Amino acid sequence: MVKKNKKPRNRSFVFLGNVSFQRLIAMLITFLALASMVAYEATPKKYKLSVGSISQYDINAPRDIENTLKTRQNAELKAAELKPVIVPIDGANDNMTSEAYAYFDGLFTLMNRVMESFRKDVDVNALIQEYDTGNDYAVLTEIPPDKLVALFANEGELVGRLKTVVLNSILPAVKRKQIMEDNLAAEKEAALTQIKAIFDDESLYLIAADLLDKVIVPNSRIDEKATEEERNALIETYIKENPVIIYKDERIISKDDIVTEDKFQVLKELNYIDSEGRPDYLLYFAVFMLIFSISFLIALYLKSFHRNIYYDKNAMMLMGVAIIIATLFALLFKEFIPDYAHLIIPTLIAPVITSIFLGIQPAIAVNLLLTFSFALMLNGNIQYIYMSLISGTIAPFLTVNATQRRKISLGGLMLGGINLLIIVLTGILEKKGVENLLNEGGLAFMNGIFSIILAIGILPFLESTFNLVTPMKLLELADPNHPLLKRLLMEAPGTYHHSLMVGNLAEVATREIGGNSLLARVGAYFHDIGKLRRPTFFKENQMDENPHDRLTPSISSRIITSHTKDGEELALKYKLPKVIRDMIVQHHGTTLMVYFYHMATQNGNAEDLQESDFRYDGPLPDTREAAVVMLADSVEAAVRAMSNKTQAKIEGLVRKIIKDKLDDGQLDRCDLTLKDLTTIAESFMKVLSGIFHERPEYPEFEKKNDLKELDNSIYNLPRQNKKDGAASPNGSNSVQPTENNQPAERNH
């Protein structure tokens, strides 16, 4: 019959099934999710506000910021109080004196002419107008002629006195003052008041007023340049020494407040004003690059020191999910409870989950990534950074080996107490009040408990999703009352006790090489459950008859090898975790069943035999725990089949089995070093020496009460010959076990 050609597979998307590609995608999704959510919260919220509008929001300062416009306004108000720089006008005082002399000289000249004209009965006003061509003494025309003549009588004695007062008293006092345009009239009025106080003559008063109006002029001016320089210097000094600071968490503007220019400027500096409606791409770039740098370093660390985790797709996906869950909670609390987000963000979820599944070091790495990422989201809040770094580093140590949920819960209380202490200490540094410390400390304490509760609640979901197991799950599986183990005890008791021994060997050896000893023990308990299908076909469960005596070697080999696949089917039926199922199908790798292969070659047609037909289907063990179970399984079966067990013979057999497995390539896919193999061999010997240690042989006695003979046999004392025969020196009368003529493979 001609077989139809199979439809060629579409290789366009073959890469989707590649584990490395899937791991890369998981890492990329985790990074993008983390960076996007952090960038969203790190980007300032935009508000549609303008100067003079009514605020619809309560906006607090995310950090200390200076209200620069208000600071400058205060500085300018202070500068406005600064007196201007006054400088003298060159020659102004000298000009006042010379002008006064000139005025009086002209006045006396005119006075003489007036007196002559008066005696000749000439019109005085006409005479004044004739001689006063410059109209400098027009004031004289306002004085009645008779009073003017009276004023000039006695050769102008009264005018002379006025001259003396003006030149010797009034002008010197005026010149000592800073006279400018704005106070010129007042100074003239003051000088005139002094003259009026001295002379009681209205006519003289008019002349004095005219004199002072012409003579007194500004002798000072404001130096605009010097004043501006001094003002600017004062403003700059004031701004430096008296900035208006809006402190972190202080209210910038409240709801229903009018948006003033200075507050608008502050909001604009904080990038809070939605003026253009465009994303802040530069800020996004900075956040993404910072988080990428931390993520890259952590990935490099895992690849260098935790290769088993880095190359495990499920482990990397688990870390990614833990990170995303913690980030979602951070986003939620930051969005709806921003004032207390730094105290209640449950960052501990991720390191706790990671430590339970993957160990301490990866958990600490995850905590570092989240701490520095969330610090960007929280504007570098110092309380959060200290709390997350310290608590997140301690948390993995408290939860990594927790085999009971009660112990994890107790760890939550301890972490809450640590959070409380950190918040109080950082609060003291920030000079916070007692009430504030108690409130914040209480929230931080609840954070520790809340994080653990969330982690415990999420564990079952993660176990089923990523086929990973927690210590609690492993302990549940190790319970002797598990249905499969009870079946094994009742239906295949030899296999049951063999599995217990393998579990002891695997647990001790795995612990010594730093692996998951509990996982190795539980995997060993279930590794041979496939024998439940045909328990009597395996030597440890046979009483008298051996079914293989009636079968050909090839059929026997197929029956023996099928127990790994049968075990996998049972494991699926009883919903055992994948990591246990993997151990079941991997615990023989592709080992050759030498006994049946040899029997087949002895039966003829050796050239037609394929060695692969007598090998297990595999796959090879791909974890250290699975490899240790393989070695423990082979060692236990082989040692149990030995006769005349001695320490030297057992040790030689153990090392030979490990070497044969290594040479046969059975350990090629697991991360075991030669040093690890040596440690495993030594661990096996410790366990086996406690089980198969040498015991003294007890001879048979004719008399049950012959205690002396018993003591001699125990302590190797010389034995006395009996009449009915002497005991041989080597105790040949004792019953010796017969050598099992079947190799170790038949016991598997």
XYZ file of C-alpha atoms in Angstrom:
748
model
C 0.000 0.000 0.000
C 1.419 3.297 -1.073
C 1.466 5.931 1.621
C 0.135 9.313 0.770
C 2.570 12.144 0.896
C 2.075 14.236 3.973
C 1.203 17.836 3.478
C 4.398 19.845 3.947
C 4.479 21.830 7.152
C 4.357 25.575 6.939
C 7.763 26.628 8.208
C 6.958 30.342 8.134
C 6.090 30.365 11.814
C 8.336 27.590 13.064
C 10.275 30.151 15.094
C 7.175 30.692 17.256
C 7.765 27.296 18.824
C 11.397 28.046 19.573
C 11.964 28.210 23.325
C 14.594 30.930 23.007
C 12.214 33.047 20.952
C 9.421 32.519 23.477
C 11.754 33.480 26.320
C 12.803 36.607 24.456
C 9.169 37.559 23.844
C 8.366 37.045 27.536
C 11.261 39.303 28.540
C 10.283 41.928 25.971
C 6.629 41.963 27.050
C 7.656 42.291 30.691
C 9.979 45.189 29.914
C 7.456 47.035 27.759
C 4.648 46.563 30.282
C 6.799 47.724 33.193
C 8.325 50.681 31.354
C 4.992 51.805 29.876
C 3.152 51.799 33.189
C 6.010 53.512 35.010
C 6.321 56.126 32.257
C 2.571 56.743 32.389
C 2.684 57.492 36.115
C 6.038 59.276 35.980
C 4.679 61.664 33.340
C 3.050 64.646 35.059
C -0.709 64.855 34.726
C -1.765 67.638 32.372
C -4.295 70.295 33.423
C -6.193 72.646 31.138
C -5.612 75.934 32.953
C -4.862 79.524 31.988
C -4.118 82.744 33.835
C -7.323 84.120 35.315
C -9.276 80.872 34.974
C -10.866 79.002 37.879
C -9.009 75.852 38.928
C -11.040 72.662 38.979
C -8.279 70.698 40.690
C -6.323 70.412 43.910
C -2.713 70.276 42.768
C 0.204 69.522 45.078
C 3.883 69.926 44.365
C 5.574 66.623 43.430
C 8.890 68.027 44.598
C 10.385 71.183 46.039
C 10.060 73.940 43.460
C 10.648 77.691 43.499
C 7.882 80.087 42.585
C 10.282 82.160 40.508
C 7.755 84.750 39.409
C 6.581 85.373 42.968
C 10.167 85.603 44.132
C 10.922 88.236 41.484
C 7.768 90.155 42.284
C 8.794 90.312 45.932
C 12.282 91.397 44.920
C 10.937 94.163 42.699
C 8.694 95.398 45.500
C 11.728 95.528 47.726
C 13.717 97.317 45.038
C 10.934 99.879 44.656
C 11.593 100.935 48.235
C 15.201 101.684 47.337
C 15.992 105.444 47.253
C 17.418 106.671 43.979
C 21.063 107.601 43.644
C 21.276 111.466 43.858
C 24.272 113.296 42.392
C 24.981 117.101 42.360
C 24.592 119.162 39.215
C 27.923 120.683 38.388
C 28.015 124.532 38.922
C 24.398 124.769 40.029
C 25.182 126.242 43.454
C 27.705 128.695 42.039
C 25.188 129.797 39.456
C 22.619 130.533 42.177
C 25.081 132.835 43.961
C 26.140 134.651 40.805
C 22.545 135.023 39.694
C 21.619 136.506 43.065
C 24.436 139.067 42.853
C 23.456 139.958 39.320
C 19.827 140.360 40.340
C 20.678 142.749 43.156
C 23.140 144.699 40.998
C 20.507 145.266 38.386
C 17.929 146.075 41.046
C 20.123 148.768 42.627
C 20.857 150.303 39.228
C 17.186 150.417 38.438
C 16.499 151.762 41.946
C 18.746 154.786 41.363
C 17.012 155.603 38.118
C 13.619 155.261 39.732
C 14.558 157.652 42.515
C 15.859 160.262 40.033
C 12.766 159.943 37.905
C 10.534 160.249 40.906
C 12.140 163.588 41.835
C 11.584 164.796 38.297
C 7.980 163.682 38.443
C 8.451 161.091 35.663
C 6.191 158.038 35.234
C 7.955 155.326 37.243
C 6.390 152.362 35.453
C 7.281 153.790 32.061
C 10.808 154.316 33.258
C 11.045 150.717 34.490
C 9.777 149.363 31.219
C 12.269 151.542 29.371
C 15.289 150.373 31.261
C 14.182 146.771 32.012
C 14.536 145.586 28.478
C 14.940 141.959 29.603
C 11.775 142.165 31.606
C 13.747 140.880 34.578
C 12.137 143.224 37.048
C 8.575 143.259 35.841
C 7.551 142.606 39.401
C 8.346 146.290 40.208
C 5.469 147.421 38.056
C 3.137 145.545 40.379
C 4.182 147.779 43.278
C 2.498 151.197 43.582
C 5.000 153.993 42.835
C 4.702 155.558 46.244
C 5.423 152.257 47.952
C 8.232 151.542 45.554
C 9.808 154.901 46.356
C 9.355 154.209 50.035
C 11.048 150.855 49.553
C 14.005 152.463 47.790
C 14.295 155.325 50.300
C 17.394 155.805 52.349
C 19.513 154.534 49.468
C 17.748 151.242 49.424
C 18.533 150.302 52.973
C 15.706 147.744 53.113
C 16.757 146.155 49.815
C 20.310 145.988 51.077
C 19.201 144.146 54.165
C 17.316 141.716 51.898
C 20.484 141.194 49.880
C 22.446 140.398 53.002
C 19.871 137.900 54.247
C 19.612 136.184 50.884
C 23.331 135.921 50.187
C 24.490 135.110 53.684
C 21.634 133.000 55.048
C 19.007 131.890 52.606
C 21.186 130.767 49.689
C 23.829 128.936 51.789
C 21.027 126.944 53.430
C 19.427 126.216 50.081
C 22.702 125.085 48.517
C 23.227 122.544 51.274
C 20.032 120.777 50.288
C 19.412 118.376 47.395
C 17.086 120.390 45.232
C 15.466 118.689 42.299
C 12.509 119.390 40.095
C 10.117 117.535 42.344
C 10.984 119.590 45.451
C 12.021 122.901 43.807
C 8.747 124.705 44.485
C 8.729 123.558 48.075
C 12.276 124.812 48.639
C 11.436 128.198 47.117
C 8.391 128.437 49.320
C 10.433 127.537 52.385
C 13.029 130.209 51.613
C 10.327 132.807 51.031
C 8.727 131.891 54.346
C 12.012 132.612 56.101
C 12.242 136.022 54.439
C 8.653 136.823 55.318
C 9.436 136.014 58.909
C 12.253 138.595 58.853
C 10.707 141.427 56.823
C 7.248 142.823 57.361
C 6.867 144.552 54.017
C 4.598 143.365 51.247
C 6.531 145.200 48.547
C 9.817 143.671 49.646
C 8.120 140.316 49.816
C 7.144 140.563 46.141
C 10.721 141.392 45.173
C 12.049 138.511 47.309
C 9.602 136.091 45.719
C 10.699 137.191 42.266
C 14.342 136.893 43.281
C 14.051 133.402 44.727
C 12.031 132.193 41.762
C 14.792 133.273 39.413
C 17.797 132.327 41.534
C 16.900 129.015 43.182
C 17.273 126.189 40.662
C 17.834 122.388 40.980
C 21.319 121.578 42.192
C 20.894 117.732 42.192
C 19.618 115.030 39.898
C 18.904 111.269 39.919
C 21.666 109.139 38.428
C 19.463 106.773 36.443
C 22.257 104.360 35.529
C 23.626 104.056 39.045
C 20.127 103.739 40.446
C 19.268 100.945 37.998
C 22.487 99.093 38.777
C 21.854 99.321 42.498
C 18.258 98.223 42.005
C 19.258 95.226 39.903
C 21.903 94.221 42.417
C 19.322 94.368 45.186
C 16.871 92.258 43.158
C 19.458 89.564 42.430
C 20.574 89.411 46.040
C 17.004 89.245 47.270
C 16.131 86.457 44.835
C 19.092 84.387 46.008
C 18.487 84.959 49.689
C 14.677 84.954 49.801
C 13.293 82.460 47.264
C 9.623 81.579 47.516
C 9.698 77.757 47.792
C 6.716 75.479 47.352
C 7.760 72.369 49.225
C 7.042 68.791 48.227
C 3.396 67.793 48.796
C 2.486 71.426 49.546
C -0.607 72.715 47.799
C 0.156 74.772 44.692
C -3.406 75.646 43.884
C -6.730 74.516 45.287
C -10.018 73.854 43.613
C -12.019 77.038 42.860
C -8.906 79.237 43.218
C -8.158 81.812 40.538
C -5.063 80.861 38.567
C -2.592 83.679 39.102
C 0.321 84.333 36.814
C 2.921 83.081 39.299
C 1.035 79.832 40.017
C 0.521 79.273 36.324
C 4.250 79.666 35.824
C 4.961 77.065 38.538
C 2.571 74.584 36.935
C 4.172 75.235 33.586
C 7.638 74.536 34.978
C 6.316 71.247 36.354
C 4.999 70.423 32.883
C 1.466 70.294 34.270
C -0.115 72.643 31.723
C -1.828 70.967 28.805
C -1.031 73.673 26.323
C -0.025 71.695 23.274
C -1.533 68.284 23.992
C 1.574 66.416 22.799
C 3.238 63.556 24.739
C 6.517 64.241 26.477
C 8.607 61.938 24.299
C 11.865 62.964 25.929
C 10.587 61.912 29.347
C 9.339 58.611 27.930
C 12.734 57.982 26.385
C 14.516 58.662 29.678
C 12.231 56.315 31.639
C 12.498 53.534 29.063
C 16.287 53.755 28.912
C 16.691 53.718 32.698
C 14.447 50.682 33.109
C 16.072 48.973 30.138
C 19.503 49.449 31.715
C 18.407 47.816 34.978
C 16.567 45.023 33.143
C 19.586 44.302 30.967
C 21.890 44.031 33.979
C 19.495 41.652 35.730
C 19.135 39.498 32.606
C 22.926 39.396 32.314
C 23.179 38.370 35.966
C 20.658 35.552 35.521
C 22.392 34.308 32.391
C 25.777 34.300 34.121
C 24.875 32.871 37.529
C 21.437 31.256 37.170
C 21.483 29.680 33.735
C 18.902 27.089 34.715
C 16.434 29.915 35.363
C 17.478 32.104 32.428
C 17.021 29.271 29.922
C 13.766 28.080 31.507
C 10.930 29.661 29.571
C 8.399 29.084 32.330
C 10.686 30.520 35.001
C 11.265 33.690 32.996
C 7.556 33.999 32.264
C 6.791 33.563 35.957
C 9.173 36.392 36.840
C 7.555 38.529 34.175
C 4.045 37.894 35.468
C 5.125 38.616 39.059
C 6.671 41.913 37.918
C 3.583 42.897 35.921
C 1.223 42.034 38.809
C 3.221 44.193 41.218
C 3.326 47.005 38.647
C -0.440 46.869 38.112
C -1.001 47.268 41.839
C 1.478 50.151 41.882
C -0.369 51.833 39.013
C -3.708 51.324 40.755
C -2.615 52.799 44.092
C -0.682 55.655 42.482
C -3.727 56.603 40.426
C -6.383 56.480 43.149
C -4.452 56.969 46.417
C -1.529 59.146 45.296
C -0.840 60.704 48.700
C -0.086 57.324 50.310
C 1.029 55.297 47.299
C 4.643 55.138 48.505
C 3.458 53.422 51.694
C 0.960 50.917 50.308
C 2.332 49.764 46.945
C 2.800 45.986 47.498
C 6.197 45.668 45.846
C 6.912 42.609 48.014
C 4.524 40.489 45.942
C 7.090 39.955 43.198
C 10.155 39.016 45.312
C 8.052 36.750 47.554
C 6.573 34.866 44.588
C 9.952 34.656 42.883
C 11.712 33.373 45.997
C 9.121 30.650 46.588
C 9.414 29.338 43.025
C 12.949 30.226 41.944
C 15.087 31.081 44.966
C 16.608 33.991 46.860
C 18.989 35.564 44.341
C 16.483 35.932 41.465
C 13.975 37.361 43.958
C 16.450 40.021 45.098
C 17.169 40.887 41.464
C 13.441 41.323 40.786
C 13.096 43.524 43.859
C 15.929 45.786 42.700
C 14.281 46.202 39.308
C 10.920 47.124 40.820
C 12.373 49.404 43.495
C 14.276 51.573 41.057
C 11.421 51.515 38.535
C 8.734 52.486 41.044
C 11.038 55.178 42.440
C 10.652 56.917 39.065
C 6.896 56.606 39.412
C 6.999 58.066 42.939
C 9.364 60.955 42.148
C 12.218 59.377 44.089
C 10.356 59.129 47.406
C 13.085 58.335 49.939
C 10.754 56.454 52.302
C 9.641 54.101 49.558
C 13.182 53.458 48.328
C 14.479 52.517 51.772
C 11.414 50.425 52.625
C 11.394 48.547 49.344
C 15.139 47.903 49.266
C 15.372 46.609 52.825
C 12.072 44.715 53.100
C 12.311 43.392 49.563
C 15.784 42.007 50.268
C 14.773 40.378 53.552
C 11.501 38.922 52.209
C 13.090 36.156 50.071
C 15.040 34.870 53.067
C 11.804 34.594 55.068
C 9.791 32.822 52.382
C 12.215 30.789 50.255
C 12.029 27.602 52.320
C 8.578 28.142 53.767
C 6.804 24.803 53.513
C 3.611 25.980 55.167
C 1.388 28.934 54.424
C 1.383 29.690 58.141
C 5.120 30.343 58.008
C 4.670 32.654 55.036
C 1.978 34.533 56.950
C 4.347 34.886 59.894
C 6.876 36.291 57.448
C 4.269 38.882 56.461
C 4.020 40.060 60.069
C 7.797 40.338 60.290
C 7.963 42.284 57.031
C 5.210 44.591 58.260
C 7.252 45.286 61.383
C 10.341 46.004 59.290
C 8.320 48.394 57.115
C 7.049 50.165 60.223
C 10.573 50.608 61.595
C 11.914 51.963 58.295
C 9.081 54.483 57.916
C 9.570 55.727 61.477
C 13.330 56.133 60.994
C 13.003 57.961 57.668
C 10.181 60.061 59.120
C 12.458 61.160 61.956
C 15.025 62.278 59.385
C 12.319 64.323 57.653
C 11.229 65.894 60.980
C 7.703 64.498 60.817
C 5.375 64.657 63.802
C 4.458 61.704 66.000
C 0.907 61.484 64.665
C 2.154 61.500 61.098
C 4.717 58.805 61.897
C 2.086 56.575 63.466
C -0.291 56.956 60.527
C 2.373 56.266 57.918
C 3.912 53.459 59.968
C 0.526 51.766 60.292
C 0.015 51.833 56.539
C 3.509 50.441 55.953
C 2.861 47.643 58.466
C -0.352 46.680 56.688
C 1.548 46.757 53.405
C 3.747 43.868 54.542
C 0.758 41.758 55.552
C -1.267 42.705 52.467
C 1.618 41.778 50.150
C 1.935 38.307 51.667
C -1.828 37.711 51.497
C -1.828 38.645 47.821
C 1.191 36.437 47.140
C -0.423 33.425 48.841
C -3.622 33.998 46.890
C -1.791 34.166 43.573
C 0.400 31.077 44.140
C -2.136 28.428 42.996
C -2.825 30.324 39.771
C 0.887 30.591 39.011
C 1.472 26.922 39.848
C -1.105 25.743 37.349
C -0.241 28.298 34.676
C 3.523 27.829 34.581
C 3.739 24.210 35.717
C 5.864 25.163 38.685
C 5.536 23.895 42.213
C 5.834 25.519 45.595
C 7.281 23.806 48.674
C 3.737 23.627 50.044
C 2.542 21.774 46.950
C 5.484 19.389 47.129
C 4.709 18.602 50.756
C 1.119 17.851 49.795
C 2.378 15.441 47.136
C 4.794 13.805 49.591
C 1.931 12.877 51.905
C 1.797 9.039 52.143
C -1.978 9.318 51.877
C -1.717 10.553 48.304
C -3.852 8.172 46.195
C -0.976 7.164 43.937
C 1.376 6.447 46.816
C -1.304 4.412 48.574
C -1.841 2.417 45.383
C 1.883 1.906 45.069
C 2.078 0.593 48.635
C -0.793 -1.822 48.176
C -0.264 -2.965 44.564
C 3.518 -2.720 44.205
C 5.037 -2.746 47.700
C 8.516 -3.516 46.442
C 8.423 -0.519 44.127
C 7.023 1.607 46.948
C 9.924 0.845 49.277
C 12.385 1.203 46.418
C 10.934 4.688 45.722
C 11.303 5.676 49.360
C 14.965 4.678 49.271
C 15.516 6.557 46.017
C 13.841 9.567 47.605
C 16.228 9.498 50.554
C 19.258 9.205 48.287
C 18.063 11.930 45.903
C 17.106 14.358 48.666
C 20.490 14.215 50.399
C 22.494 14.428 47.171
C 20.438 17.288 45.733
C 20.768 19.270 48.932
C 24.557 18.834 48.827
C 24.823 20.252 45.291
C 22.496 23.178 46.043
C 19.426 21.926 44.190
C 15.798 21.636 45.217
C 16.028 18.678 47.580
C 12.300 18.568 48.313
C 11.510 18.422 44.601
C 14.011 15.597 44.132
C 12.474 13.596 46.988
C 8.912 13.990 45.727
C 9.968 13.220 42.156
C 11.628 10.043 43.407
C 8.444 8.995 45.206
C 6.493 9.097 41.944
C 9.175 8.144 39.421
C 8.068 4.496 39.142
C 4.285 4.850 39.356
C 4.111 3.461 35.826
C 4.901 0.035 37.286
C 1.370 -0.021 38.710
C 0.143 -1.171 35.312
C 2.170 -4.438 35.451
C 3.723 -4.596 38.927
C 4.685 -8.293 38.785
C 6.871 -7.746 35.740
C 9.385 -5.953 37.932
C 11.752 -7.923 40.139
C 11.100 -6.031 43.381
C 7.422 -7.012 43.245
C 7.927 -10.689 42.291
C 7.369 -13.382 44.879
C 8.029 -16.689 43.076
C 7.242 -16.713 39.370
C 9.026 -14.417 36.917
C 6.765 -13.577 33.916
C 9.785 -12.702 31.787
C 10.781 -16.358 31.707
C 7.924 -16.934 29.247
C 8.664 -13.864 27.061
C 11.222 -13.005 24.449
C 13.820 -10.362 25.352
C 12.337 -7.850 22.914
C 8.853 -8.141 24.405
C 10.247 -7.953 27.914
C 12.184 -4.848 27.021
C 9.073 -3.174 25.623
C 7.159 -3.970 28.802
C 9.934 -2.633 30.993
C 10.414 0.583 28.989
C 6.698 1.266 28.862
C 6.563 2.020 32.579
C 7.851 5.567 31.965
C 5.049 6.345 29.511
C 2.532 4.568 31.713
C 3.755 6.680 34.605
C 3.280 9.855 32.603
C -0.308 8.875 31.801
C -1.032 8.174 35.457
C 0.577 11.468 36.443
C -1.671 13.332 34.014
C -4.695 11.482 35.324
C -3.866 12.433 38.910
C -2.872 15.962 37.868
C 0.714 15.830 39.044
C 2.757 18.962 38.187
C 4.698 18.928 34.945
C 8.044 19.016 36.732
C 7.138 15.682 38.382
C 5.868 14.265 35.090
C 9.152 15.222 33.470
C 11.078 13.302 36.120
C 8.910 10.245 35.498
C 9.693 10.115 31.763
C 13.314 11.218 32.174
C 14.509 9.061 35.055
C 15.932 6.426 32.681
C 16.892 8.779 29.867
C 17.874 6.599 26.902
C 19.603 3.941 28.998
C 20.316 0.587 27.335
C 18.771 -2.487 29.000
C 21.947 -4.529 28.854
C 20.456 -7.728 30.236
C 17.708 -8.067 27.640
C 19.957 -6.859 24.833
C 22.531 -9.472 25.806
C 19.857 -12.169 25.994
C 18.601 -11.181 22.555
C 22.065 -11.422 21.049
C 22.498 -14.862 22.605
C 19.289 -16.047 20.975
C 20.694 -15.503 17.480
C 20.157 -13.024 14.646
C 22.428 -10.555 16.386
C 23.014 -8.737 13.109
C 19.296 -7.905 12.861
C 19.126 -6.411 16.327
C 19.052 -2.654 16.813
C 20.491 -1.409 20.062
C 17.982 1.465 19.986
C 15.168 -1.106 20.335
C 16.493 -1.930 23.789
C 16.905 1.615 25.000
C 14.404 3.740 26.882
C 12.666 6.370 24.789
C 13.940 9.250 26.890
C 14.161 12.186 26.927
C 17.372 12.784 28.827
C 17.125 14.503 32.215
C 17.205 18.271 31.710
C 17.374 19.374 35.347
C 19.793 18.586 38.128
C 16.981 17.147 40.226
C 15.881 14.749 37.465
C 19.480 13.655 36.895
C 19.995 12.943 40.592
C 16.799 10.864 40.663
C 18.125 8.867 37.679
C 21.416 8.179 39.455
C 19.736 7.392 42.774
C 17.344 4.983 41.041
C 20.157 3.050 39.374
C 22.343 3.033 42.479
C 19.597 1.825 44.822
C 18.573 -1.034 42.519
C 22.141 -2.126 41.876
C 23.199 -2.014 45.519
C 20.071 -3.879 46.590
C 20.928 -6.660 44.107
C 24.478 -7.038 45.459
C 25.579 -9.900 47.686
C 28.262 -9.624 50.326
C 27.839 -5.863 50.559
C 30.879 -4.017 51.846
C 31.698 -0.337 51.960
C 34.387 -0.716 49.328
C 32.195 -2.741 46.968
C 29.288 -0.332 47.361
C 31.480 2.702 46.743
C 33.025 1.123 43.675
C 29.589 0.266 42.308
C 28.238 3.769 42.974
C 31.118 5.451 41.180
C 30.928 2.973 38.284
C 27.211 3.617 37.764
C 27.727 7.396 37.746
C 30.659 7.071 35.340
C 28.693 4.781 33.024
C 25.797 7.249 32.925
C 28.194 10.060 32.132
C 29.985 8.091 29.409
C 26.669 7.013 27.897
C 25.620 10.667 27.496
C 22.705 10.402 29.910
C 23.807 13.564 31.748
C 24.449 15.735 28.698
C 21.382 17.956 29.074
C 21.515 18.649 32.800
C 23.614 21.291 34.482
C 25.873 19.025 36.532
C 29.616 19.502 36.870
C 32.210 16.823 37.617
C 32.459 18.305 41.082
C 28.703 17.850 41.475
C 28.980 14.205 40.419
C 31.686 13.607 43.009
C 29.508 15.245 45.653
C 26.546 13.106 44.594
C 28.598 9.913 44.899
C 29.787 10.891 48.372
C 26.226 11.723 49.423
C 24.979 8.354 48.188
C 27.691 6.624 50.195
C 26.674 8.437 53.381
C 23.102 7.223 53.031
C 23.968 3.703 51.898
C 26.556 3.206 54.630
C 23.848 3.865 57.180
C 21.576 1.267 55.585
C 23.961 -1.475 54.496
C 26.579 -1.227 57.218
C 28.288 -4.460 58.259
C 26.656 -6.390 61.083
C 28.074 -9.251 63.171
C 26.860 -12.678 62.093
C 24.848 -14.507 64.727
C 25.584 -18.308 64.813
C 22.937 -20.839 65.717
C 23.096 -22.176 69.313
C 22.071 -25.487 70.703
C 21.232 -23.759 73.929
C 19.337 -20.526 73.767
C 20.818 -19.373 77.041
C 24.430 -19.706 75.953
C 25.124 -15.988 76.353
C 28.867 -16.494 76.496
C 28.908 -17.939 72.991
C 26.785 -15.024 71.805
C 29.207 -12.512 73.288
C 32.140 -14.284 71.661
C 30.482 -14.074 68.264
C 29.685 -10.384 68.627
C 33.128 -9.340 69.764
C 35.077 -11.796 67.527
C 36.500 -13.730 70.529
C 38.017 -17.204 69.920
C 35.299 -19.825 69.661
C 35.396 -23.164 71.544
C 34.957 -26.369 69.535
C 31.810 -28.326 70.248
C 31.579 -32.073 70.219
C 29.049 -31.908 67.434
C 31.266 -29.768 65.253
C 33.143 -26.456 65.303
C 31.994 -23.234 63.773
C 34.068 -22.031 60.843
C 36.157 -18.883 61.336
C 34.221 -16.993 58.711
C 30.826 -17.935 60.062
C 29.952 -20.253 57.230
C 27.111 -21.703 59.237
C 25.187 -18.451 58.859
C 22.677 -18.026 56.071
C 24.134 -16.076 53.106
C 22.001 -14.165 50.602
C 22.105 -15.491 47.088
C 23.363 -13.207 44.321
C 20.550 -11.847 42.201
C 21.404 -13.024 38.719
C 19.391 -10.223 37.157
C 21.063 -6.877 36.478
C 19.863 -3.640 38.010
C 17.862 -2.742 34.901
C 15.313 -5.469 35.592
C 14.464 -3.898 38.895
C 13.411 -0.679 37.305
